[in-house]
């Protein structure tokens, strides 16, 4: 989710999630990272990502860079389009930076089935600073994806893993969590979105050209 600010209840703590300008999806950014976040209303965030055809050692390096950027932003998930890379790939670690055993990479993912029970939780997005709202999603899903070895896997996900997967999967289809908000929350978000659009326009922004002028956001 982008600053995918995703608020988790009970066992959860407050957390945030991270223009197809280049196949490499890397741009000079702050903090020593080649990659940097792409912000609303960058056009790449509304595009459908293409399948990733080549899985090699270079991909492992790119996903490692994505994890470091995600941790830098206190995130739990990050999709490739959020760093200006228009391919069907995302990462997450629902355990947080302190436990890297939870790192997952999902390549060319699909959702094969959704459970009947829905939960409403608050989400936000690293690519849409300061905007958040409640989103209803299935608590369980059946997912299919390739891992970093290229192996096809099928897995049932529930609770926070299901929610983060669905949020990031939406990014691959050009869908922002804003679409899932109710009418009242959309109206509340509208003013902040206009401010982001104004900043983007004033910078003469082109896809993937950099973050808004507000360093230190978390």
PDB file of N, CA and C in Angstrom, residues 2 18 35-42 45 81-84 126-128 207-212:
ATOM      1  N   UNK A   2       1.144   2.483  -0.478  1.00  0.00           N
ATOM      2  CA  UNK A   2       2.092   3.618  -0.902  1.00  0.00           C
ATOM      3  C   UNK A   2       2.379   4.741  -0.004  1.00  0.00           C
ATOM      4  N   UNK A  18       5.256   1.722   0.338  1.00  0.00           N
ATOM      5  CA  UNK A  18       5.656   2.355  -0.750  1.00  0.00           C
ATOM      6  C   UNK A  18       4.802   1.647  -1.520  1.00  0.00           C
ATOM      7  N   UNK A  35      16.256   3.471  -6.281  1.00  0.00           N
ATOM      8  CA  UNK A  35      14.808   3.558  -6.443  1.00  0.00           C
ATOM      9  C   UNK A  35      14.235   4.648  -5.551  1.00  0.00           C
ATOM     10  N   UNK A  36      13.123   5.203  -5.997  1.00  0.00           N
ATOM     11  CA  UNK A  36      12.397   6.131  -5.149  1.00  0.00           C
ATOM     12  C   UNK A  36      10.906   5.955  -5.414  1.00  0.00           C
ATOM     13  N   UNK A  37      10.114   6.382  -4.478  1.00  0.00           N
ATOM     14  CA  UNK A  37       8.675   6.242  -4.600  1.00  0.00           C
ATOM     15  C   UNK A  37       8.109   7.151  -5.680  1.00  0.00           C
ATOM     16  N   UNK A  38       7.087   6.650  -6.337  1.00  0.00           N
ATOM     17  CA  UNK A  38       6.308   7.425  -7.293  1.00  0.00           C
ATOM     18  C   UNK A  38       5.034   7.869  -6.581  1.00  0.00           C
ATOM     19  N   UNK A  39       4.675   9.128  -6.752  1.00  0.00           N
ATOM     20  CA  UNK A  39       3.553   9.697  -6.005  1.00  0.00           C
ATOM     21  C   UNK A  39       2.356  10.034  -6.893  1.00  0.00           C
ATOM     22  N   UNK A  40       1.188   9.941  -6.306  1.00  0.00           N
ATOM     23  CA  UNK A  40      -0.045  10.398  -6.942  1.00  0.00           C
ATOM     24  C   UNK A  40       0.105  11.869  -7.327  1.00  0.00           C
ATOM     25  N   UNK A  41      -0.331  12.263  -8.539  1.00  0.00           N
ATOM     26  CA  UNK A  41      -1.094  11.512  -9.546  1.00  0.00           C
ATOM     27  C   UNK A  41      -0.248  11.006 -10.713  1.00  0.00           C
ATOM     28  N   UNK A  42       0.947  10.506 -10.464  1.00  0.00           N
ATOM     29  CA  UNK A  42       1.782   9.980 -11.540  1.00  0.00           C
ATOM     30  C   UNK A  42       0.992   8.944 -12.351  1.00  0.00           C
ATOM     31  N   UNK A  45       0.683   4.974 -11.839  1.00  0.00           N
ATOM     32  CA  UNK A  45      -0.123   4.394 -10.767  1.00  0.00           C
ATOM     33  C   UNK A  45      -1.504   3.979 -11.252  1.00  0.00           C
ATOM     34  N   UNK A  81       5.064  -0.845  -9.606  1.00  0.00           N
ATOM     35  CA  UNK A  81       4.683   0.453 -10.177  1.00  0.00           C
ATOM     36  C   UNK A  81       4.934   1.630  -9.240  1.00  0.00           C
ATOM     37  N   UNK A  82       4.993   1.377  -7.953  1.00  0.00           N
ATOM     38  CA  UNK A  82       5.250   2.449  -6.991  1.00  0.00           C
ATOM     39  C   UNK A  82       6.680   2.964  -7.045  1.00  0.00           C
ATOM     40  N   UNK A  83       7.558   2.239  -7.730  1.00  0.00           N
ATOM     41  CA  UNK A  83       8.924   2.726  -7.934  1.00  0.00           C
ATOM     42  C   UNK A  83       9.180   2.976  -9.420  1.00  0.00           C
ATOM     43  N   UNK A  84       8.093   3.159 -10.182  1.00  0.00           N
ATOM     44  CA  UNK A  84       8.213   3.477 -11.594  1.00  0.00           C
ATOM     45  C   UNK A  84       8.557   2.309 -12.483  1.00  0.00           C
ATOM     46  N   UNK A 126       1.711   4.806   0.536  1.00  0.00           N
ATOM     47  CA  UNK A 126       2.939   5.598   0.460  1.00  0.00           C
ATOM     48  C   UNK A 126       2.921   6.559  -0.721  1.00  0.00           C
ATOM     49  N   UNK A 127       2.235   6.196  -1.776  1.00  0.00           N
ATOM     50  CA  UNK A 127       2.183   7.051  -2.956  1.00  0.00           C
ATOM     51  C   UNK A 127       1.123   8.138  -2.846  1.00  0.00           C
ATOM     52  N   UNK A 128       0.337   8.083  -1.763  1.00  0.00           N
ATOM     53  CA  UNK A 128      -0.709   9.093  -1.556  1.00  0.00           C
ATOM     54  C   UNK A 128      -0.583   9.601  -0.127  1.00  0.00           C
ATOM     55  N   UNK A 207       6.511  11.325 -15.484  1.00  0.00           N
ATOM     56  CA  UNK A 207       6.440  10.029 -14.819  1.00  0.00           C
ATOM     57  C   UNK A 207       7.790   9.596 -14.292  1.00  0.00           C
ATOM     58  N   UNK A 208       7.810   9.238 -13.008  1.00  0.00           N
ATOM     59  CA  UNK A 208       9.018   8.704 -12.405  1.00  0.00           C
ATOM     60  C   UNK A 208      10.074   9.729 -12.093  1.00  0.00           C
ATOM     61  N   UNK A 209       9.736  11.023 -12.112  1.00  0.00           N
ATOM     62  CA  UNK A 209      10.786  12.030 -11.960  1.00  0.00           C
ATOM     63  C   UNK A 209      11.078  12.403 -10.526  1.00  0.00           C
ATOM     64  N   UNK A 210      10.333  11.867  -9.572  1.00  0.00           N
ATOM     65  CA  UNK A 210      10.731  12.123  -8.199  1.00  0.00           C
ATOM     66  C   UNK A 210       9.584  12.365  -7.256  1.00  0.00           C
ATOM     67  N   UNK A 211       9.892  12.410  -5.954  1.00  0.00           N
ATOM     68  CA  UNK A 211       8.880  12.583  -4.927  1.00  0.00           C
ATOM     69  C   UNK A 211       8.495  14.037  -4.744  1.00  0.00           C
ATOM     70  N   UNK A 212       7.352  14.282  -4.092  1.00  0.00           N
ATOM     71  CA  UNK A 212       6.986  15.653  -3.803  1.00  0.00           C
ATOM     72  C   UNK A 212       7.924  16.255  -2.782  1.00  0.00           C
TER      73      UNK A 212
END
